[in-house]
Amino acid sequence: MSWPTLVFVLAVALGLGQALESVVQPTCSLKDNCNLGENLLTNPGGADGSVDVSGDKLESKIASIFEDKVNYSLKLFADDATTTILEYQTANLSDLHAGPLGNFSIHQLEKSLEEDDQVEEDERVYLYNIGKRFLAITQPFDPARNPDASSLCRRQMRQYLSALDNFDLWALKMHDASGKLNSGILNGNINQPGDFDQCMGIQQPMREQDQDQDQDGENLLRGQYCLAYAQPVLPHKSKRLQSFFKLLQSHGPFKSEFNDPGHRVPRYSLINWGICVPSGCSARDVEYTVAEYLANQTASTGITFNVRVEPQMCQVRDQRPWDRNTTWAVRFFLLVLSIAVLSTIYDRSTKSQPKQNAWCTAFSLDKNLRWLFSTSSAPGDIEAVHGIRFLNAMMLIFSHKSMAMFFNPYNNRTAMSESLGQPWTVIGRAASLYTDPFLLFSGMLTSYSLFGRLMKQQPIRLKNEYVSRLMRIVPPLAALILFCTYVLPLWGSGPQWNLVVGHHADICKKNWWRNLLFIHNYFGFSEMCLTHTHHLGIDTELFAVAPLLILGLWRWPRRGLAFLLLLCTVGTAARYYTTIVNQLSNYIYFGTNIQRLFRTADYMYSFPPHRSTVYIMGILLGYVLRKFQNAKLSSLQLRLGWLGATVCLLASLLGPAPMGDINYVYNSTHAAIYAAFAPIAWCLFFSWIVFVSHNGYKNKLTKLFAWRGFQVSTKLSYAIYLTQFPVFFFNVGRRRHIHHYYNFVSIILDTNEFISIFLASVALTVLFDAPFQNLKKLLIKRPAATALAPKAEEAAPTTQPITAPLHPHSD
């Protein structure tokens, strides 16, 4: 009797239902060598002693007698982790009765079961051979080869490799989830993230012999995803070999080393390799194995690899409860949201009343949204400022996005680098240039307001001005730091999540206080919490000394003007000298060294004296706007002014364009000229636009910048400035797979990202920015005679924080 016949008999027997219960237990067991005709089929039948040998009851008895044997044989099909579809020849139940029933013995059944065991063994050998051939293509990583590997790592690897030999599905998933070399290596397809989700989803109970009773019940083998970094080292200067690695590293738009900080600027020269290993192995174990693997692959070639696996880049899906700080952070945001909802309810329910309690409506969403999207402006508003801010804010977003895109793996990175190694990419490379107009207008609006009050002989209460500014910029900044430190890390995961999100959060946990004191720009980019907020520190420090400069210019106009021009000259010369001596570059040229970028940021970009030139230009612009109101310009003066402004614009943009070429070689003189004079030229162009527009000389360009809709962008500009990098890094961190680069426009104009930045900015503005401006008005009540601007029709409406607030950098 064959194995398929027994399976079919069992299926028929189980389908009979109640008939099974009526069968009398057999008189012999499986241990006995009894004859089927004599004992097995004996049945008292009816009262007359006749034997009922009908087909149905015969099948039922056979199923009952051999149930244990059948269940044992079925274990081949009981493994829920693997499903093997085998093809058998079916047999009809009538075959059971083909011969004399008395000749069917238990020996024949045991022989059949032995044949079935042989089939199972043959299948095991068959799958083992398949597994060996499969693994011969790509060998699994064995972190337990590290001499210092822990006992837990060794036990888990032993179980993993054994399961891999048996072709177990969970082990195949772990092996499959590791990154492997693919086609297109010479086109930059060298970063292999593997399958992050497949690796993180693996959970397998450890075998009893591999369990450690001292591990507090840690008897689960989890998938652990590690991102390894590798950097090739060439043995000699072979031109062909260098050309090969130049393509492999996509021409190196950024040249990086292991020790370069990777959380702000991508370590582009390194190869990123996703490895899936058991959770009991450490990052050091994985690093040892990857280094050994690469050493074996490049044996006798002279090529070596430096390998690093950082502990924070190894991730395991572990559902741990929130820590206390995270819990309090979530409670804080829920509390603010609840206050906003209650304030909105109060605002709506008391709208018909003659007077509302201003304290109760400070957080009203309706009130703050109406203010946010209002395009009304007060008389005397410097309208062109809004459009210029919007232009520079968008250019800054594009530049920051182009930096973030280099974190992402592309299967055609070489082609991408070649397309971006063109002079037109100056648009994205001149990021430092787009922040200068914000400093310019910060100094201009401060100067314009204070000079207006001095001209009216009104008192200047500096204490109120400083407190007012802090209440304007601190709440949104503190909320963002709290969110990015304790809440955002819980919102996602991905191969680079701990690098661009988790690492920023770790830095903020240690250094958040520096940001709130606005001294974080003095401690270097590598250890700065939310590096993009360094501009707040610069602007706040310059704002602190601005009243002294303005008062000096007011009391001693000639000496004050000479002193300010001297400061501008010293600042310009300092930028030039510092760039030459320290080999810096404010411009991100093709092939720039990441260490040079960070030195530039530390020595110049975040150092207030080096950025003070454009701020002082803003103070002088505010003085000119007050001193020469309604100035009359001849047509010749206008033409010369526009010609000079256009030359400044072209010089600041087109002058450094050759530095973006793929074949550019760094020149310290070029870099120094750009660092010293490009900010001045760029800000002179916008200063001219503000001057002629404010004095009534209109054209299509000034009318465009003065469009009233830009007032909304001005109110959102602070929040956009704060939220753009968290949104960019959120998307970089959760990127799982390799993408294809099509063109620069398709990458930059990411609709989803722009919508996310807009919504995040609106939320930050209506929950923290606008409410605290409302509270500031209630706490610091200014009579019309002592307000920052004496009269609404004479002062820039941007000095009124609720009706038309300043950009945060110039409040």
PDB file of C-alpha atoms in Angstrom, residues 143-144 150 152-154 156-157 224 226 277-283 285-286 314:
ATOM      1  CA  PRO A 143      29.865  37.781  12.450  1.00  0.00           C
ATOM      2  CA  ALA A 144      30.677  34.903  14.794  1.00  0.00           C
ATOM      3  CA  SER A 150      29.859  36.945  22.235  1.00  0.00           C
ATOM      4  CA  LEU A 152      24.980  34.714  22.138  1.00  0.00           C
ATOM      5  CA  CYS A 153      26.195  35.763  18.704  1.00  0.00           C
ATOM      6  CA  ARG A 154      27.816  32.371  18.182  1.00  0.00           C
ATOM      7  CA  GLN A 156      22.423  32.553  17.002  1.00  0.00           C
ATOM      8  CA  MET A 157      24.756  32.255  14.044  1.00  0.00           C
ATOM      9  CA  GLN A 224      19.391  43.146  12.902  1.00  0.00           C
ATOM     10  CA  CYS A 226      23.535  47.175  10.030  1.00  0.00           C
ATOM     11  CA  VAL A 277      22.589  39.498  10.837  1.00  0.00           C
ATOM     12  CA  PRO A 278      21.176  38.017  14.057  1.00  0.00           C
ATOM     13  CA  SER A 279      20.512  40.529  16.816  1.00  0.00           C
ATOM     14  CA  GLY A 280      22.965  38.911  19.230  1.00  0.00           C
ATOM     15  CA  CYS A 281      25.950  40.077  17.177  1.00  0.00           C
ATOM     16  CA  SER A 282      27.496  43.483  17.747  1.00  0.00           C
ATOM     17  CA  ALA A 283      28.524  46.183  15.282  1.00  0.00           C
ATOM     18  CA  ASP A 285      31.370  41.625  14.878  1.00  0.00           C
ATOM     19  CA  VAL A 286      29.754  42.797  11.635  1.00  0.00           C
ATOM     20  CA  CYS A 314      22.757  48.695  13.708  1.00  0.00           C
TER      21      CYS A 314
END
